[in-house]
Amino acid sequence: MGFFISDRGLELKIDLINDVAPHYGEFNYDPVLGKIDSLRNILSNKISALYRYEPKDIADIWIICKNYKCDFNEILIEAKSKEAGVDALSIFEILSTFPAEKINLVKWKNKPDHKEFYSDLLVIADDIFYGRENSLFKH
C-alpha cells in the first residue's frame, strides 16, 4: 500500500510495507511519518529486487550509496537472506549494463547528469562485485 504527498508541484510516493524478510539496521522515527526503515535495510531490499529491472530501484540504490557508508560484502549477505538468487556477479551485470537513458523514466526533483550517474553505477557495481566498502560515499 502506498500514497503520494504533493507540495508545490513535487510529488513524493510513500510505500508502506509489511516486510516479513529479515530486517537489518535500526528503525528511525519521524514525528510526522512515524517509524521509518533504515537505509541499510532499504539498500539490501533494493539489491534483492534488482531482478525487476526497475529504473527507480537503480536510482534509489545510487542515491543511498551517495549518502550512506556501508560494506557491500555485508549488504550482499543481507540481500541474499531476503532473495536466495542474489549473487555478486548478477548484481554487477545488472548495474554495469543498465541503460543510462532509462534514468529519464524516473521522476527526479533534480535530474542527475547522465555521465556522472552511469560512472557512479560502475563504481557501485565494482564495489559490490569485489565486496568492498561503498566508495561512492564521501561524507
Backbone as a chain_set.jsonl record, in Angstrom:
{"seq": "MGFFISDRGLELKIDLINDVAPHYGEFNYDPVLGKIDSLRNILSNKISALYRYEPKDIADIWIICKNYKCDFNEILIEAKSKEAGVDALSIFEILSTFPAEKINLVKWKNKPDHKEFYSDLLVIADDIFYGRENSLFKH", "coords": {"N": [[0.846, -1.156, 0.0], [0.443, 2.268, -0.617], [0.976, 5.839, -0.805], [0.721, 9.236, -2.041], [2.43, 12.315, -1.553], [2.001, 15.671, -2.166], [3.492, 18.776, -2.986], [3.901, 22.03, -3.924], [4.035, 21.386, -6.706], [5.71, 19.184, -6.672], [5.903, 15.691, -6.249], [5.814, 13.065, -3.941], [6.214, 9.669, -3.521], [5.09, 7.451, -1.121], [5.717, 4.36, 0.168], [4.14, 1.82, 1.946], [5.008, -0.97, 3.739], [4.783, -4.403, 4.717], [7.117, -6.047, 5.875], [8.317, -9.254, 5.76], [10.676, -10.506, 5.551], [14.073, -10.978, 6.792], [15.267, -8.279, 8.859], [17.483, -5.51, 8.747], [19.6, -3.22, 10.404], [18.739, -0.263, 12.303], [15.467, 0.979, 13.077], [14.226, 4.219, 12.252], [12.746, 7.191, 13.627], [10.272, 9.463, 12.728], [8.676, 12.508, 13.45], [6.408, 13.153, 11.963], [5.953, 11.129, 9.998], [6.309, 8.802, 11.447], [7.478, 5.52, 12.286], [10.335, 4.692, 10.45], [12.068, 2.913, 7.976], [15.493, 1.692, 8.011], [18.332, 2.957, 6.164], [20.157, 0.983, 5.558], [18.613, -1.415, 5.542], [16.773, -0.779, 3.536], [18.536, -0.549, 1.362], [19.55, -3.212, 1.152], [17.14, -4.471, 0.53], [16.535, -3.236, -1.939], [18.686, -4.114, -3.515], [18.166, -6.856, -3.499], [15.927, -6.807, -5.043], [16.678, -6.126, -7.596], [16.38, -7.715, -9.822], [14.003, -7.097, -10.957], [14.463, -5.112, -12.699], [13.83, -2.36, -12.547], [13.977, 1.059, -13.169], [13.646, 2.894, -11.044], [14.472, 1.466, -8.778], [17.218, 1.25, -9.294], [17.881, 3.962, -9.274], [17.277, 4.563, -6.597], [19.187, 2.975, -5.257], [21.534, 4.237, -6.137], [21.203, 6.833, -5.003], [21.107, 6.205, -2.254], [23.665, 5.081, -1.935], [25.291, 7.3, -2.382], [24.908, 8.633, -0.058], [25.268, 7.049, 2.185], [27.309, 5.208, 4.285], [28.645, 2.021, 3.885], [29.396, -1.523, 3.978], [29.75, -3.478, 1.286], [30.034, -6.237, 1.145], [28.756, -7.149, 3.459], [26.171, -6.085, 2.984], [25.441, -7.509, 0.695], [25.321, -10.133, 1.693], [23.16, -9.798, 3.412], [21.16, -9.138, 1.54], [21.042, -11.56, 0.163], [19.878, -13.138, 2.122], [17.305, -12.378, 1.914], [16.553, -12.817, -0.675], [17.19, -15.604, -2.319], [18.511, -15.992, -4.778], [20.319, -13.944, -5.185], [23.454, -12.788, -6.24], [26.848, -11.694, -6.434], [27.952, -11.436, -9.043], [25.71, -11.369, -10.829], [24.404, -9.069, -9.888], [26.397, -7.182, -10.369], [26.421, -7.323, -13.204], [23.801, -6.432, -13.842], [23.823, -3.777, -12.856], [26.062, -2.666, -14.219], [25.342, -2.789, -16.871], [23.089, -1.317, -17.124], [20.919, 0.685, -18.984], [21.774, 3.959, -19.389], [20.095, 6.014, -20.285], [17.633, 5.329, -19.331], [17.259, 6.512, -16.905], [15.735, 8.676, -17.316], [13.147, 7.846, -17.048], [12.546, 7.989, -14.429], [11.005, 10.032, -11.993], [12.465, 12.831, -11.18], [13.528, 15.158, -8.682], [15.794, 16.714, -8.895], [17.349, 16.127, -11.679], [19.97, 13.859, -12.357], [23.247, 14.208, -13.868], [23.811, 12.406, -16.813], [26.304, 11.153, -17.462], [27.712, 11.246, -15.011], [25.953, 9.771, -13.4], [25.984, 7.21, -14.659], [28.715, 6.598, -14.484], [28.978, 6.506, -11.692], [27.304, 4.303, -11.194], [28.876, 2.246, -12.227], [30.977, 2.275, -10.405], [29.617, 1.501, -8.068], [28.799, -1.052, -8.908], [31.306, -2.354, -9.198], [32.235, -2.163, -6.523], [30.346, -3.783, -5.236], [30.765, -6.248, -6.555], [33.407, -6.865, -5.8], [33.114, -6.913, -3.084], [33.585, -4.656, -1.446], [34.024, -1.693, 0.663], [31.59, 0.914, 0.414], [32.546, 3.022, -1.935], [31.506, 5.25, -3.079], [30.359, 6.871, -1.229], [31.101, 9.873, 0.341], [31.057, 11.495, 2.582]], "CA": [[0.0, 0.0, 0.0], [1.228, 3.48, -0.66], [0.263, 7.088, -1.056], [1.544, 10.314, -2.566], [2.383, 13.625, -0.913], [2.311, 16.693, -3.163], [3.758, 20.115, -2.478], [4.479, 22.941, -4.918], [4.304, 20.705, -7.963], [6.526, 17.987, -6.48], [5.138, 14.568, -5.727], [6.632, 12.044, -3.288], [5.484, 8.426, -3.298], [5.409, 6.776, 0.135], [5.288, 2.961, 0.163], [4.0, 1.178, 3.247], [5.208, -2.396, 3.521], [4.83, -5.322, 5.85], [8.284, -6.832, 5.487], [8.456, -10.49, 6.533], [12.065, -10.959, 5.409], [14.928, -10.466, 7.873], [15.454, -6.828, 8.876], [18.835, -5.108, 9.125], [19.693, -1.814, 10.768], [17.759, 0.237, 13.27], [14.411, 1.844, 12.573], [14.289, 5.633, 12.614], [11.424, 7.719, 13.938], [9.994, 10.808, 12.259], [7.483, 12.972, 14.151], [5.26, 13.204, 11.056], [5.742, 9.847, 9.317], [6.39, 7.685, 12.389], [8.602, 4.594, 12.138], [10.902, 4.675, 9.102], [13.089, 1.882, 7.806], [16.889, 2.135, 7.928], [18.925, 2.936, 4.825], [20.793, -0.328, 5.399], [17.601, -2.391, 5.158], [16.247, -0.382, 2.228], [19.551, -0.902, 0.365], [19.56, -4.668, 0.927], [15.89, -4.78, -0.18], [16.662, -2.779, -3.33], [19.606, -5.023, -4.209], [17.484, -8.139, -3.705], [14.857, -6.605, -6.023], [17.221, -5.653, -8.874], [15.948, -8.592, -10.917], [12.803, -6.486, -11.554], [14.985, -4.174, -13.696], [13.097, -1.101, -12.43], [14.864, 2.218, -13.057], [13.511, 3.514, -9.716], [15.339, 0.717, -7.857], [18.593, 1.66, -9.597], [18.01, 5.34, -8.782], [17.308, 4.514, -5.132], [20.5, 2.439, -4.865], [22.504, 5.307, -6.389], [21.027, 7.896, -4.003], [21.526, 5.675, -0.948], [25.127, 4.923, -1.925], [25.919, 8.619, -2.282], [24.621, 9.212, 1.258], [25.303, 6.059, 3.261], [28.529, 4.402, 4.367], [28.331, 0.608, 4.132], [30.286, -2.564, 3.481], [28.92, -4.229, 0.351], [30.069, -7.656, 1.467], [27.671, -7.353, 4.427], [24.888, -5.786, 2.336], [25.131, -8.62, -0.209], [24.896, -11.252, 2.548], [21.812, -9.471, 3.871], [20.266, -9.252, 0.385], [20.877, -12.998, -0.1], [18.958, -13.704, 3.113], [15.96, -11.967, 1.515], [16.323, -13.368, -2.011], [18.239, -16.622, -2.426], [19.231, -15.936, -6.045], [21.226, -12.794, -5.266], [24.89, -13.061, -6.235], [27.624, -10.509, -6.807], [28.133, -11.331, -10.487], [24.479, -10.919, -11.488], [24.176, -7.678, -9.496], [27.389, -6.431, -11.149], [25.972, -7.255, -14.599], [22.609, -5.581, -13.931], [24.206, -2.376, -12.665], [27.033, -2.185, -15.212], [24.733, -2.751, -18.207], [21.855, -0.537, -17.071], [20.929, 1.758, -19.985], [21.777, 5.246, -18.687], [18.963, 6.854, -20.696], [16.429, 4.944, -18.583], [17.057, 7.372, -15.732], [14.691, 9.638, -17.682], [11.854, 7.29, -16.649], [12.373, 8.302, -13.009], [10.595, 11.414, -11.732], [13.514, 13.407, -10.344], [13.458, 16.556, -8.257], [16.982, 17.237, -9.577], [17.837, 15.05, -12.548], [21.438, 13.782, -12.366], [23.964, 14.172, -15.126], [23.875, 11.022, -17.303], [27.662, 10.605, -17.361], [28.017, 11.039, -13.592], [25.105, 8.683, -12.924], [26.481, 5.941, -15.178], [30.033, 6.382, -13.881], [28.729, 6.086, -10.312], [26.776, 2.929, -11.22], [30.01, 1.339, -12.432], [31.69, 2.221, -9.122], [28.795, 0.668, -7.181], [28.882, -2.426, -9.415], [32.628, -2.874, -8.814], [32.279, -2.316, -5.065], [29.545, -4.961, -4.887], [31.424, -7.446, -7.078], [34.607, -7.16, -5.014], [32.777, -6.926, -1.658], [34.313, -3.554, -0.816], [33.29, -0.576, 1.268], [30.959, 1.799, -0.554], [33.487, 4.103, -2.221], [30.771, 6.41, -3.576], [30.067, 7.714, -0.068], [32.238, 10.778, 0.561], [30.827, 12.41, 3.728]], "C": [[0.9, 1.229, 0.0], [0.351, 4.695, -0.866], [1.263, 8.125, -1.548], [1.356, 11.567, -1.726], [2.804, 14.629, -1.98], [2.515, 18.038, -2.489], [4.457, 20.913, -3.566], [4.902, 22.231, -6.206], [5.197, 19.485, -7.869], [5.677, 16.911, -5.835], [6.1, 13.529, -5.167], [5.763, 10.823, -3.048], [5.996, 7.787, -2.013], [4.85, 5.363, 0.046], [5.246, 2.448, 1.587], [4.11, -0.319, 3.013], [5.131, -3.154, 4.834], [5.901, -6.34, 5.493], [8.41, -8.067, 6.373], [9.86, -11.079, 6.417], [12.875, -10.442, 6.598], [15.131, -8.951, 7.741], [16.852, -6.496, 9.388], [18.869, -3.608, 9.386], [18.574, -1.42, 11.711], [16.69, 1.059, 12.562], [14.674, 3.276, 13.041], [12.873, 6.088, 12.93], [11.336, 9.16, 13.464], [8.713, 11.283, 12.928], [6.234, 13.027, 13.269], [4.942, 11.821, 10.49], [5.756, 8.649, 10.257], [7.625, 6.844, 12.142], [9.034, 4.507, 10.674], [12.019, 3.641, 9.064], [14.483, 2.495, 7.707], [17.373, 2.102, 6.481], [19.577, 1.591, 4.546], [19.78, -1.362, 4.905], [16.999, -2.063, 3.793], [17.233, -0.782, 1.134], [19.58, -2.404, 0.105], [18.275, -5.115, 0.231], [15.999, -4.414, -1.656], [17.595, -3.694, -4.122], [18.934, -6.368, -4.463], [16.374, -8.03, -4.75], [15.373, -6.18, -7.399], [16.779, -6.491, -10.066], [14.652, -8.101, -11.555], [13.191, -5.522, -12.672], [14.205, -2.857, -13.717], [14.08, 0.064, -12.298], [14.807, 2.883, -11.68], [14.381, 2.79, -8.692], [16.803, 1.117, -8.045], [18.843, 3.069, -9.053], [18.102, 5.362, -7.26], [18.654, 4.004, -4.62], [21.562, 3.525, -5.02], [22.423, 6.391, -5.313], [21.481, 7.419, -2.623], [23.05, 5.59, -0.881], [25.861, 6.256, -1.844], [25.816, 9.181, -0.865], [24.778, 8.267, 2.438], [26.583, 5.237, 3.186], [28.141, 2.961, 4.68], [29.425, -0.279, 3.56], [29.435, -3.454, 2.58], [28.981, -5.735, 0.556], [28.93, -7.985, 2.44], [26.303, -7.14, 3.786], [24.483, -6.935, 1.417], [24.688, -9.855, 0.573], [23.462, -11.028, 3.02], [20.798, -9.593, 2.733], [20.009, -10.719, 0.044], [19.916, -13.64, 0.892], [17.509, -13.371, 2.776], [15.558, -12.579, 0.177], [17.474, -14.31, -2.324], [19.079, -16.507, -3.695], [20.218, -14.795, -6.183], [22.673, -13.271, -5.271], [25.616, -11.865, -6.834], [27.756, -10.339, -8.317], [26.868, -10.825, -11.178], [24.157, -9.471, -11.133], [25.139, -6.764, -10.255], [26.904, -6.245, -12.588], [24.757, -6.35, -14.761], [23.001, -4.109, -13.833], [25.109, -1.859, -13.782], [26.461, -2.133, -16.626], [23.427, -1.965, -18.225], [21.922, 0.593, -18.098], [20.758, 3.126, -19.314], [20.585, 6.122, -19.058], [17.669, 6.505, -19.95], [16.246, 5.751, -17.304], [16.009, 8.436, -16.026], [13.3, 9.138, -17.313], [11.543, 7.567, -15.182], [11.954, 9.763, -12.888], [11.56, 12.006, -10.707], [13.141, 14.805, -9.894], [14.601, 17.301, -8.933], [17.585, 16.102, -10.39], [19.367, 15.033, -12.571], [21.998, 13.839, -13.786], [24.118, 12.707, -15.551], [25.255, 10.403, -17.114], [28.03, 10.313, -15.91], [27.237, 9.843, -13.045], [25.67, 7.335, -13.369], [27.857, 5.605, -14.605], [29.888, 5.89, -12.437], [28.175, 4.665, -10.246], [27.897, 1.915, -11.395], [30.836, 1.196, -11.157], [30.933, 1.317, -8.151], [28.895, -0.793, -7.596], [30.208, -3.071, -9.023], [32.716, -3.12, -7.313], [31.502, -3.554, -4.622], [30.263, -6.232, -5.325], [32.622, -7.855, -6.223], [34.36, -7.144, -3.504], [33.482, -5.845, -0.865], [33.386, -2.624, -0.035], [32.69, 0.256, 0.134], [31.871, 2.999, -0.801], [32.802, 5.335, -2.809], [30.46, 7.391, -2.444], [31.287, 8.559, 0.267], [32.098, 11.633, 1.813], [31.725, 12.08, 4.838]], "O": [[1.995, 1.208, 0.563], [-0.858, 4.588, -1.075], [2.476, 7.928, -1.485], [0.257, 11.845, -1.247], [3.839, 14.46, -2.624], [1.805, 18.394, -1.548], [5.5, 20.497, -4.07], [5.997, 22.458, -6.721], [5.426, 18.812, -8.873], [4.837, 17.191, -4.979], [7.073, 13.153, -5.82], [4.697, 10.925, -2.441], [7.201, 7.605, -1.843], [3.645, 5.182, -0.131], [6.199, 2.618, 2.347], [3.39, -0.877, 2.184], [5.382, -2.609, 5.909], [5.615, -7.37, 4.883], [8.587, -7.952, 7.585], [10.192, -12.042, 7.109], [12.413, -9.565, 7.328], [15.161, -8.418, 6.632], [17.344, -7.112, 10.334], [18.24, -2.827, 8.672], [17.597, -2.148, 11.889], [16.966, 1.746, 11.579], [15.27, 3.501, 14.094], [11.907, 5.434, 12.538], [12.208, 9.978, 13.756], [7.74, 10.529, 12.973], [5.117, 12.955, 13.781], [3.787, 11.394, 10.503], [5.261, 7.582, 9.896], [8.692, 7.371, 11.828], [8.218, 4.281, 9.781], [12.807, 3.517, 10.002], [14.634, 3.668, 7.363], [16.882, 1.315, 5.671], [19.549, 1.112, 3.412], [20.056, -2.1, 3.959], [16.744, -2.96, 2.99], [16.825, -1.295, 0.092], [19.63, -2.826, -1.05], [18.309, -6.043, -0.577], [15.602, -5.192, -2.523], [17.316, -4.01, -5.279], [19.114, -6.957, -5.529], [15.928, -9.045, -5.286], [14.569, -5.899, -8.287], [16.803, -6.015, -11.201], [14.238, -8.63, -12.587], [12.355, -5.155, -13.496], [13.951, -2.303, -14.786], [14.928, 0.055, -11.405], [15.823, 3.384, -11.199], [14.97, 3.433, -7.823], [17.534, 1.298, -7.072], [19.882, 3.336, -8.448], [18.914, 6.097, -6.697], [19.198, 4.543, -3.656], [22.396, 3.711, -4.133], [23.445, 6.817, -4.775], [22.164, 8.151, -1.906], [23.653, 5.985, 0.117], [26.955, 6.32, -1.283], [26.553, 10.101, -0.508], [24.46, 8.631, 3.57], [26.898, 4.646, 2.153], [27.396, 2.706, 5.627], [30.261, 0.158, 2.77], [28.506, -4.11, 3.052], [28.05, -6.44, 0.168], [28.226, -8.979, 2.264], [25.379, -7.921, 4.016], [23.308, -7.298, 1.365], [23.767, -10.552, 0.147], [22.65, -11.953, 3.026], [19.694, -10.097, 2.941], [18.892, -11.085, -0.321], [19.211, -14.587, 0.542], [16.588, -14.006, 3.291], [14.379, -12.828, -0.076], [18.598, -13.871, -2.566], [20.25, -16.889, -3.689], [20.893, -14.689, -7.207], [23.077, -14.06, -4.417], [25.057, -11.121, -7.64], [27.681, -9.219, -8.82], [26.948, -9.938, -12.028], [23.685, -8.72, -11.986], [24.745, -5.698, -10.729], [26.968, -5.141, -13.128], [24.688, -5.579, -15.719], [22.558, -3.291, -14.638], [24.937, -0.73, -14.243], [27.046, -1.49, -17.497], [22.73, -1.951, -19.24], [22.871, 1.377, -18.091], [19.708, 3.408, -18.737], [20.112, 6.897, -18.227], [16.724, 7.293, -19.94], [15.187, 5.684, -16.68], [15.453, 9.034, -15.105], [12.359, 9.931, -17.27], [10.405, 7.398, -14.743], [12.48, 10.627, -13.589], [11.475, 11.71, -9.515], [12.51, 15.554, -10.639], [14.406, 18.387, -9.479], [18.251, 15.222, -9.845], [19.994, 16.071, -12.779], [21.304, 13.555, -14.763], [24.511, 11.865, -14.744], [25.371, 9.264, -16.66], [28.593, 9.26, -15.609], [27.783, 9.01, -12.322], [25.818, 6.422, -12.556], [28.128, 4.449, -14.278], [30.589, 4.971, -12.014], [28.531, 3.903, -9.347], [27.873, 0.847, -10.784], [31.34, 0.112, -10.864], [31.532, 0.47, -7.489], [29.057, -1.674, -6.751], [30.229, -4.214, -8.565], [33.212, -4.159, -6.878], [31.946, -4.287, -3.738], [30.36, -7.187, -4.555], [32.828, -9.038, -5.953], [35.293, -7.34, -2.725], [33.929, -6.082, 0.258], [32.161, -2.747, -0.067], [33.228, 0.289, -0.973], [31.956, 3.896, 0.039], [33.452, 6.36, -3.017], [30.317, 8.592, -2.674], [32.382, 8.028, 0.455], [32.982, 12.448, 2.075], [31.683, 12.732, 5.881]]}, "num_chains": 1, "name": "protein.A"}
